[in-house]
Amino acid sequence: MLLRSSWRRLALPPAPRPGHGRAGSEAGAAAAAPRYEVVVIGGGHAGTEAAAAAARGGARTLLLTHRIGTIGEMSCNPSFGGIGKGHLMREVDALDGLCGRVCDRSGVHYKVLNRGKGPAVWGLRAQIDRRRYKENMQKEILNTPLLTVREASVEDLLLTEPEPDRPGKCQVTGVVLGDGSTVRAGSVILTTGTFLRGMVLIGLEMHPAGRLGDQPAIGLAQTLEKLGFAVGRLKTGTPPRLAKDTIDFSGLEEREADNPPVPFSFLSESVWIKPEDQLSCYLTRTTLKAQQIIHDNLHLNNHIRETTRGPRYCPSLESKVLRFPNREHQVWLEPEGLESNVIYPQGMSMTLPPELQEQVIKSVPGLEKAKMLQPGYGVQYDYLDPRQLTASLESRLVQCLFFAGQINGTTGYEEAAAQGVIAGINACLRVHGKPPFIVSRTEGYVGVLIDDLTALGTSEPYRMFTSRVEFRMSLRPDNADARLTHRGFEEAGCVSQQRYEQAVKMRAALEDGIATLKSLQFSISKWSQLIPEVPISSSRRSPVRIIEYPELEGTHKDHRVQLLSLHRTTPEIIPYV
C-alpha cells in the first residue's frame, strides 16, 4: 500500500534511516500546495541522478517515488558498466553524478573489458552487491541538500498556458498525486522506467506491474496520451535467481576480477574492497535439451509470442534459441553480493512457466541441482518517441516537462543515469532562466546517446556501444573529466568545488607533462640504444613523437608500458606517468 502522505525532509542532517522519522503533516500540505523548483517522478537510476543533479545546481527539488525503500534498487542485473556503458558512467561521474562513486563503495568484482584493444574503447565494469548499492545510494540521496523525498503516486499533471516565445502547446506547473493533493513545480522530470502501464508476464499469466511486486503508473500514461504524445510499447525481461549453495562450480570456467581493481569515479583513489576479497564469476553454457524444452513449450509463453519489440543486444533465452538454433549459449553465473546466497544467471532471461524454467535450469552443466529462488519474468511497458524531445531532454509539446531513462526507449542502468543527470541539470537551468546544457556528439557518449534518440528515435530498447560514436578515439573513459567537468562547473553549476579543483590540477599536470616531452630531443643513435625494437626516423626524435610509433604500441598490450619505456629514457616525465 502506498504511503501517499509520507514526507521526508533531507536537507537537515542527520538524515533519518529509510522507513523511520518521517516529518511534515498532511494538514499543512492541504492548506497550501507545496512548491518546488524541480519535481522528479521516479526513484530509479534516472530519477536519482536527475534529482541529485537538480539539487546540486541549486534548485529546491522534490523526488516522488512509490517506495523510498526501493531507491537504488537494481531491478535486473547486479552489475554496472561494460563496453560503451563504462564511458557513460565516467561521464556521469565527471558531472558529479552518483552512480560511479556508489559503485566504488559497493562492487564485489571489478573488471576492465576490451583490454586487447586500445584504451579508447576499454569498458569499465563491476559486479555490484545489491544491498550495499541500495544502502549507499539512499545515503547519498537522503543527505543531498535542497532535496526532499516523498512517497506518492503521480496520477496527473498540472498545466497552464505556454510561454509565447517557446515551442509547446501548454506548460507544466506541477503534479497531481494519487490522494488528490497537488505539488507545484517550475519543472517536472518523468523517469518512470518500466512503470508506464507496465505489465509483468510469466508463462500465460499477465498482471499489471512495473516490476515484480510494484504497481504500474496508469493515470500518468493516460495523461501523456491525451496531450498528444506518440506512445509506443517495448518489452524486457529478467532471468530467474538461483541459490548459490546448490550450484556445482567445480567444472565451470572461472573468471577472476582485476588486481588491482580500477575505480569508476575520478574522486576514488581505490575501491572499498581488497583485491583478494573480490568474488569470481563463472561461465557455463546451455544444452540442446534446454532448446528442446523451450521449443516444446512456446505455446505456454505469451511474452515471446507478442509483437512488442524487445532488446536486441540482451535477448531472452527463448529468442536466442529461435534465432540461433542448435547452438550452445553462454550463461554467466554472477554473484549478487558478498553475503548473498543469490546467483544471477546472465543470459538466461526466460518467461516460461516456473516449472518449465526449473527444467531448463537443471539441463545446464553445473546447475543440475540448482534451486530456483525466483522465476524469470518479462515486462512490457509504454515509452514515448524521444524525437518529441529537444537535446536538453525537454518536451517539445509541453514546456518545462523533461523525460529521462527507459521512458525514452533506452535499456540499461547507465543509459538511464546519463539521461537523468542531463535532464536534472537542464530542468534546474530552465527554472533559473539560463541556457540549456547541451553535450554534442563530439564531446561525449552522452551526447551521442541523446542525439541518436532525439534525432533518429528508436523502435527497440536502445543500448550504448562504442561503435555508435564517431569520435571514440578522443572520447576515452580516462578523459571524461577533462571534457565535461569544467563545463559542468562553469555552465551548469552541478559540479562541486573539490571535483573542479581536482580536474584543474589534472589538466595542468597533463599540459606540463606534454610540454616536457616536447622539449626533449634525443639523437637517433641514443633512441636506437634505448628502444632497439623500433626504427627511429630523423623527424621523430622527441619522446612525444616516439609514442606515436605503431611498433612500440604493438610491442605491449598495455599503454602504460609505453610510458614506462619512456620512463627509462626520460626521467623528467616521472611526475606525469
XYZ file of C-alpha atoms in Angstrom, residues 48-576:
529
model
C 18.086 9.619 -8.547
C 20.678 11.179 -10.865
C 18.150 13.784 -12.079
C 17.066 14.774 -8.572
C 20.635 14.972 -7.264
C 21.825 16.975 -10.301
C 18.981 19.495 -9.990
C 19.680 19.916 -6.270
C 23.435 20.309 -6.857
C 22.599 23.062 -9.335
C 20.780 24.973 -6.608
C 17.148 24.026 -7.315
C 14.794 23.171 -4.469
C 13.918 19.650 -5.592
C 11.300 17.009 -4.747
C 11.746 13.334 -5.636
C 8.475 11.374 -5.785
C 8.679 7.586 -5.616
C 6.284 4.755 -4.804
C 8.561 3.493 -2.027
C 11.601 5.194 -0.511
C 12.955 1.757 0.360
C 13.378 0.904 -3.339
C 15.574 3.918 -4.168
C 18.771 2.471 -5.641
C 17.100 -0.851 -6.452
C 18.904 -2.791 -9.180
C 15.821 -4.304 -10.797
C 17.659 -6.604 -13.181
C 21.367 -7.436 -13.423
C 23.702 -6.871 -10.431
C 26.320 -5.031 -12.489
C 27.275 -1.621 -13.822
C 29.407 -0.599 -16.781
C 30.681 -2.526 -19.770
C 31.754 -1.604 -23.288
C 30.284 1.811 -24.074
C 28.379 1.801 -20.802
C 31.543 2.355 -18.771
C 32.152 5.538 -20.778
C 28.697 6.802 -19.799
C 29.424 6.141 -16.136
C 32.681 8.084 -16.304
C 30.833 10.998 -17.948
C 28.099 10.926 -15.310
C 30.842 10.991 -12.685
C 32.605 13.875 -14.444
C 29.378 15.866 -13.955
C 29.433 14.919 -10.246
C 26.809 12.203 -10.656
C 26.287 9.488 -8.075
C 26.442 6.017 -9.645
C 30.224 5.875 -10.193
C 31.269 6.611 -6.650
C 28.438 4.492 -5.227
C 29.712 1.557 -7.317
C 33.200 2.132 -5.936
C 31.717 1.568 -2.468
C 29.558 -1.417 -3.467
C 31.342 -3.612 -6.015
C 32.458 -7.207 -5.458
C 34.166 -7.877 -8.820
C 35.838 -5.145 -10.905
C 36.944 -5.842 -14.466
C 38.113 -3.701 -17.392
C 36.745 -5.229 -20.601
C 38.238 -4.933 -24.095
C 41.824 -4.601 -22.847
C 43.002 -6.352 -26.003
C 42.187 -3.136 -27.867
C 43.266 0.441 -27.318
C 42.334 2.393 -24.160
C 39.788 4.487 -26.069
C 37.376 1.537 -26.107
C 38.114 -0.090 -22.766
C 34.973 -0.854 -20.795
C 34.996 -0.432 -17.017
C 32.603 -2.920 -15.418
C 31.777 -4.213 -11.952
C 29.585 -6.800 -10.282
C 27.709 -4.988 -7.544
C 26.469 -6.015 -4.133
C 22.752 -5.193 -4.469
C 22.207 -4.490 -0.777
C 25.265 -2.274 -0.407
C 24.451 -0.327 -3.576
C 20.916 0.415 -2.437
C 22.078 1.440 1.035
C 24.841 3.677 -0.309
C 22.595 5.298 -2.919
C 19.951 6.018 -0.306
C 22.598 7.607 1.926
C 23.595 9.882 -0.949
C 20.005 10.843 -1.800
C 18.877 11.221 1.818
C 21.774 13.583 2.572
C 21.660 15.797 -0.524
C 20.999 19.451 0.383
C 17.877 21.034 -1.189
C 16.441 17.578 -1.926
C 13.224 16.243 -0.374
C 11.786 12.763 -0.955
C 8.120 11.851 -0.722
C 6.375 8.516 -1.145
C 3.484 9.085 -3.534
C 1.956 8.021 -6.812
C 1.527 10.654 -9.522
C -1.723 10.471 -11.466
C -1.834 13.697 -13.487
C -0.032 16.903 -14.463
C -0.980 20.500 -13.698
C -0.911 22.579 -16.889
C -1.230 26.216 -17.858
C -0.874 28.442 -20.923
C 2.518 28.203 -22.689
C 5.196 30.864 -22.790
C 4.631 32.624 -26.117
C 8.250 32.654 -27.312
C 8.866 28.894 -26.929
C 7.523 25.770 -28.677
C 4.763 23.846 -26.923
C 1.001 23.955 -26.593
C 1.000 24.214 -22.792
C 3.324 24.407 -19.793
C 3.532 22.079 -16.810
C 3.212 23.751 -13.399
C 3.057 20.762 -11.086
C 1.649 17.298 -10.461
C -1.491 15.724 -9.016
C -0.836 12.907 -6.552
C -2.792 9.728 -6.037
C -4.554 11.129 -2.956
C -5.764 14.175 -4.920
C -3.297 16.650 -3.434
C -1.095 18.791 -5.688
C 2.527 19.860 -5.763
C 3.555 22.967 -7.704
C 6.783 22.939 -9.698
C 8.804 25.058 -12.107
C 9.990 21.968 -13.999
C 8.912 18.321 -13.908
C 11.071 15.330 -14.891
C 9.449 11.992 -15.741
C 11.677 8.958 -15.075
C 9.036 6.244 -14.846
C 11.197 3.385 -16.172
C 9.095 0.330 -16.996
C 6.180 1.514 -14.824
C 4.210 3.395 -17.501
C 1.293 0.990 -17.978
C 3.704 -1.805 -17.096
C 2.628 -5.437 -17.385
C 4.543 -8.418 -15.922
C 4.333 -11.745 -17.785
C 5.228 -15.262 -16.632
C 4.047 -18.039 -18.942
C 0.448 -17.285 -19.865
C -0.118 -15.157 -16.764
C -0.195 -11.368 -17.026
C -0.747 -8.801 -14.301
C -0.213 -5.021 -14.064
C 3.159 -4.139 -12.533
C 6.189 -2.048 -13.391
C 8.416 -4.515 -11.569
C 7.572 -7.695 -9.684
C 5.650 -6.533 -6.604
C 5.270 -2.856 -7.640
C 2.194 -1.188 -9.111
C 2.333 0.469 -12.574
C 1.630 4.113 -13.453
C -1.705 4.133 -15.294
C -3.120 7.649 -14.852
C 0.093 9.311 -15.964
C 0.206 7.206 -19.137
C -3.343 8.273 -19.992
C -2.468 11.934 -19.397
C 0.501 11.780 -21.771
C -1.620 10.157 -24.470
C -4.303 12.830 -24.120
C -1.649 15.522 -24.511
C -0.791 14.088 -27.928
C 2.486 12.316 -27.213
C 3.350 9.477 -29.598
C 3.477 6.384 -27.390
C 4.986 3.013 -28.241
C 5.363 -0.316 -26.489
C 8.589 -2.139 -25.596
C 9.475 -5.182 -23.564
C 12.336 -6.504 -21.496
C 12.945 -9.419 -19.184
C 14.990 -10.732 -16.301
C 16.326 -14.257 -15.584
C 15.451 -16.496 -12.642
C 17.524 -16.210 -9.472
C 19.428 -19.247 -8.179
C 20.657 -20.401 -4.772
C 24.461 -20.235 -4.750
C 24.897 -23.156 -2.353
C 23.052 -25.504 -4.743
C 25.353 -24.875 -7.732
C 28.332 -27.077 -8.625
C 31.073 -24.656 -9.687
C 33.822 -27.290 -9.836
C 33.584 -27.994 -13.571
C 32.857 -24.432 -14.682
C 35.182 -21.833 -16.176
C 36.190 -19.277 -13.542
C 36.782 -15.615 -14.354
C 38.654 -13.693 -11.694
C 38.448 -9.966 -11.081
C 41.197 -7.468 -11.896
C 44.011 -6.905 -9.437
C 44.210 -4.046 -8.753
C 40.606 -3.042 -9.457
C 40.021 0.182 -11.424
C 37.522 2.603 -9.794
C 34.698 4.244 -11.751
C 34.929 7.653 -10.092
C 37.666 10.196 -10.709
C 37.420 11.036 -6.991
C 38.177 7.461 -5.879
C 41.812 6.503 -5.380
C 40.720 2.908 -4.829
C 37.567 0.834 -4.352
C 36.248 -0.249 -0.975
C 37.073 -3.959 -1.282
C 40.513 -5.572 -1.060
C 41.607 -7.136 -4.387
C 41.945 -10.581 -2.836
C 38.415 -10.419 -1.374
C 36.686 -9.962 -4.729
C 34.310 -12.678 -5.909
C 34.688 -14.630 -9.152
C 32.169 -15.121 -11.949
C 31.690 -18.492 -13.651
C 30.851 -19.429 -17.223
C 28.602 -22.288 -18.296
C 26.536 -22.972 -21.423
C 23.086 -24.166 -22.351
C 22.475 -27.536 -23.948
C 20.289 -28.920 -26.725
C 17.990 -30.282 -24.030
C 17.247 -26.716 -22.932
C 16.496 -25.827 -26.546
C 14.065 -28.738 -26.822
C 12.206 -27.749 -23.656
C 11.779 -24.203 -24.985
C 10.647 -25.354 -28.442
C 8.121 -27.780 -26.989
C 6.519 -25.126 -24.801
C 6.410 -21.940 -26.867
C 2.617 -22.145 -26.744
C 2.842 -21.511 -22.990
C 4.745 -18.247 -23.365
C 2.805 -15.056 -24.090
C 5.828 -12.784 -23.845
C 7.790 -14.375 -26.680
C 4.723 -14.536 -28.955
C 3.944 -10.831 -28.625
C 4.916 -8.447 -31.422
C 6.317 -5.880 -28.941
C 9.998 -5.215 -29.616
C 12.481 -6.465 -27.033
C 16.191 -5.739 -26.501
C 18.243 -6.955 -29.458
C 21.516 -6.998 -27.522
C 20.199 -8.640 -24.364
C 17.649 -11.121 -25.749
C 15.741 -13.747 -23.812
C 16.911 -17.342 -23.956
C 13.774 -18.179 -25.941
C 14.704 -15.536 -28.542
C 18.255 -16.833 -28.825
C 17.060 -20.412 -29.317
C 14.668 -19.305 -32.070
C 17.184 -17.052 -33.842
C 20.256 -19.257 -33.408
C 19.111 -22.892 -33.157
C 21.345 -25.867 -32.380
C 23.904 -23.787 -30.557
C 25.234 -23.523 -27.038
C 24.520 -20.154 -25.444
C 26.725 -18.608 -22.769
C 25.400 -18.262 -19.224
C 27.429 -16.189 -16.770
C 26.854 -17.006 -13.115
C 27.240 -13.683 -11.333
C 27.255 -13.098 -7.549
C 24.704 -10.657 -6.132
C 26.702 -9.722 -3.037
C 29.423 -10.675 -0.577
C 26.974 -12.128 1.925
C 24.265 -13.062 -0.565
C 23.362 -16.633 -1.456
C 21.785 -15.464 -4.731
C 23.318 -16.031 -8.165
C 22.202 -14.102 -11.242
C 22.450 -16.296 -14.401
C 23.242 -13.669 -17.041
C 21.989 -14.879 -20.419
C 19.071 -16.957 -19.100
C 16.254 -14.397 -19.192
C 13.079 -16.500 -19.505
C 9.322 -16.085 -19.270
C 8.248 -19.729 -19.408
C 6.027 -21.015 -16.584
C 8.117 -21.519 -13.403
C 8.076 -25.329 -13.527
C 9.474 -25.262 -17.073
C 12.111 -22.700 -16.111
C 13.306 -25.181 -13.486
C 13.631 -27.875 -16.141
C 15.722 -25.574 -18.355
C 17.943 -24.635 -15.421
C 18.636 -28.263 -14.470
C 19.666 -29.054 -18.054
C 22.645 -26.675 -17.805
C 26.057 -28.014 -16.643
C 26.704 -27.083 -13.030
C 23.039 -26.309 -12.401
C 21.741 -29.887 -12.259
C 20.814 -29.479 -8.581
C 20.318 -25.716 -8.571
C 17.367 -24.322 -6.637
C 15.367 -21.521 -8.267
C 14.648 -18.747 -5.755
C 12.590 -16.554 -8.101
C 11.360 -17.252 -11.634
C 12.349 -15.087 -14.556
C 9.690 -12.793 -15.943
C 9.053 -10.315 -18.734
C 7.867 -6.710 -18.546
C 6.007 -4.795 -21.238
C 5.663 -1.039 -20.868
C 4.902 2.223 -22.639
C 7.621 4.540 -23.884
C 7.473 7.908 -25.621
C 9.009 8.604 -29.005
C 12.160 10.538 -27.987
C 12.014 12.603 -31.185
C 9.446 14.656 -29.294
C 12.292 15.981 -27.106
C 14.962 18.626 -27.562
C 18.652 17.960 -26.936
C 18.112 19.204 -23.367
C 15.521 16.392 -22.926
C 12.691 18.931 -22.595
C 9.444 18.047 -24.339
C 8.516 19.947 -27.492
C 4.810 19.541 -26.698
C 4.717 20.578 -23.036
C 7.072 23.278 -21.807
C 9.204 22.577 -18.699
C 8.433 18.837 -18.907
C 11.550 16.658 -19.173
C 11.960 12.909 -19.790
C 14.840 10.588 -18.873
C 15.529 6.858 -18.816
C 13.546 3.946 -20.184
C 10.554 6.178 -20.888
C 12.700 7.436 -23.806
C 13.188 3.935 -25.211
C 16.583 3.065 -23.738
C 17.698 -0.002 -21.820
C 20.276 -0.214 -19.044
C 21.153 1.500 -15.780
C 23.968 3.510 -17.361
C 21.888 4.952 -20.218
C 19.229 5.913 -17.668
C 21.733 7.555 -15.316
C 23.315 9.550 -18.160
C 19.944 10.899 -19.301
C 18.988 11.601 -15.700
C 21.958 13.824 -14.945
C 21.415 15.838 -18.163
C 17.660 16.205 -17.532
C 18.287 17.268 -13.934
C 20.836 19.879 -14.977
C 18.554 21.312 -17.653
C 15.418 21.309 -15.513
C 17.350 23.367 -12.972
C 18.721 25.748 -15.615
C 15.217 26.129 -17.093
C 13.662 27.403 -13.870
C 16.617 29.723 -13.319
C 16.232 31.217 -16.793
C 19.626 30.046 -18.057
C 20.576 28.472 -21.414
C 20.389 24.662 -21.648
C 23.424 22.464 -21.090
C 23.957 20.512 -24.318
C 26.635 17.845 -24.834
C 27.337 17.334 -28.535
C 28.366 14.133 -30.318
C 31.931 15.435 -30.418
C 32.060 15.940 -26.640
C 30.767 12.750 -25.089
C 28.991 9.428 -25.276
C 26.034 11.028 -23.519
C 25.869 13.479 -26.411
C 25.733 10.595 -28.895
C 23.069 8.856 -26.817
C 20.783 11.889 -26.660
C 21.383 12.916 -30.272
C 20.566 9.407 -31.513
C 17.345 9.374 -29.502
C 16.102 12.884 -30.251
C 17.114 12.913 -33.924
C 16.506 9.311 -35.008
C 14.203 7.864 -32.375
C 14.152 4.137 -31.640
C 11.843 1.195 -32.243
C 13.701 -1.157 -29.887
C 15.393 -0.697 -26.500
C 18.449 1.472 -27.240
C 21.836 0.351 -25.888
C 25.081 2.299 -25.999
C 28.078 0.866 -27.895
C 31.468 2.326 -28.772
C 30.624 1.668 -32.442
C 27.894 4.348 -32.300
C 30.478 7.033 -31.507
C 32.220 8.696 -34.453
C 34.850 10.410 -32.269
C 35.542 7.444 -29.969
C 39.328 7.757 -30.304
C 39.229 11.066 -28.436
C 36.219 10.328 -26.182
C 38.052 7.970 -23.867
C 36.878 6.940 -20.400
C 40.066 8.357 -18.874
C 39.495 11.912 -20.140
C 35.800 12.367 -19.326
C 36.694 14.838 -16.570
C 38.800 16.932 -18.957
C 35.869 17.013 -21.404
C 32.945 17.673 -19.084
C 33.885 18.674 -15.531
C 34.917 22.217 -16.423
C 31.701 22.757 -18.388
C 29.634 21.253 -15.612
C 31.146 23.647 -13.096
C 31.087 26.795 -15.189
C 27.875 26.367 -17.222
C 25.653 24.038 -15.207
C 26.758 24.681 -11.630
C 26.349 20.957 -10.860
C 29.997 20.179 -10.056
C 31.488 20.627 -6.590
C 34.453 22.881 -5.934
C 36.516 19.860 -4.832
C 35.934 17.991 -8.079
C 36.551 21.096 -10.177
C 39.857 21.835 -8.453
C 40.990 18.231 -8.974
C 40.113 18.448 -12.678
C 42.031 21.721 -12.970
C 45.096 20.143 -11.363
C 44.863 17.128 -13.650
C 44.617 19.315 -16.749
C 47.607 21.394 -15.635
C 49.682 18.255 -14.944
C 48.879 16.836 -18.384
C 49.796 20.079 -20.103
C 53.074 20.265 -18.165
C 53.880 16.643 -18.987
C 53.236 17.130 -22.697
C 55.325 20.319 -22.700
C 58.173 18.433 -21.010
C 58.056 15.625 -23.569
C 58.034 18.090 -26.457
C 61.027 19.945 -25.065
C 63.260 16.869 -25.052
C 65.272 15.775 -28.094
C 67.487 12.681 -28.438
C 69.745 11.604 -31.263
C 68.790 8.658 -33.467
C 71.689 6.625 -32.099
C 70.547 7.141 -28.491
C 66.976 6.128 -29.322
C 68.342 3.021 -31.059
C 70.197 2.073 -27.871
C 67.203 2.731 -25.603
C 64.452 1.144 -27.750
C 66.245 -1.128 -30.262
C 62.992 -2.790 -31.417
C 61.720 0.431 -33.041
C 63.346 2.039 -36.106
C 63.596 5.779 -35.476
C 63.414 8.318 -38.308
C 65.152 11.679 -38.260
C 61.822 13.504 -37.973
C 60.863 11.789 -34.719
C 63.441 12.441 -32.048
C 61.259 13.724 -29.154
C 59.541 11.354 -26.679
C 56.096 12.686 -27.585
C 56.625 11.608 -31.220
C 58.021 8.211 -30.170
C 54.705 7.324 -28.529
C 53.081 7.567 -31.962
C 55.057 4.598 -33.301
C 52.771 1.606 -34.000
C 55.732 -0.727 -33.477
C 56.040 0.415 -29.875
C 52.306 0.090 -29.313
C 52.244 -3.378 -30.831
C 55.068 -4.478 -28.528
C 52.947 -4.023 -25.411
C 49.274 -4.687 -24.807
C 49.075 -2.132 -22.009
C 49.606 1.501 -22.995
C 51.138 2.160 -19.572
C 54.114 0.003 -20.574
C 54.816 2.501 -23.371
C 55.105 5.277 -20.813
C 57.286 3.083 -18.614
C 59.584 2.576 -21.597
C 59.909 6.346 -21.825
C 60.356 6.375 -18.060
C 63.664 4.623 -18.589
C 64.794 7.059 -21.214
C 63.437 10.333 -19.860
C 63.321 10.576 -16.043
C 61.887 14.087 -16.440
C 58.417 12.621 -17.152
C 58.275 10.546 -13.938
C 55.913 13.000 -12.145
C 53.424 12.745 -15.045
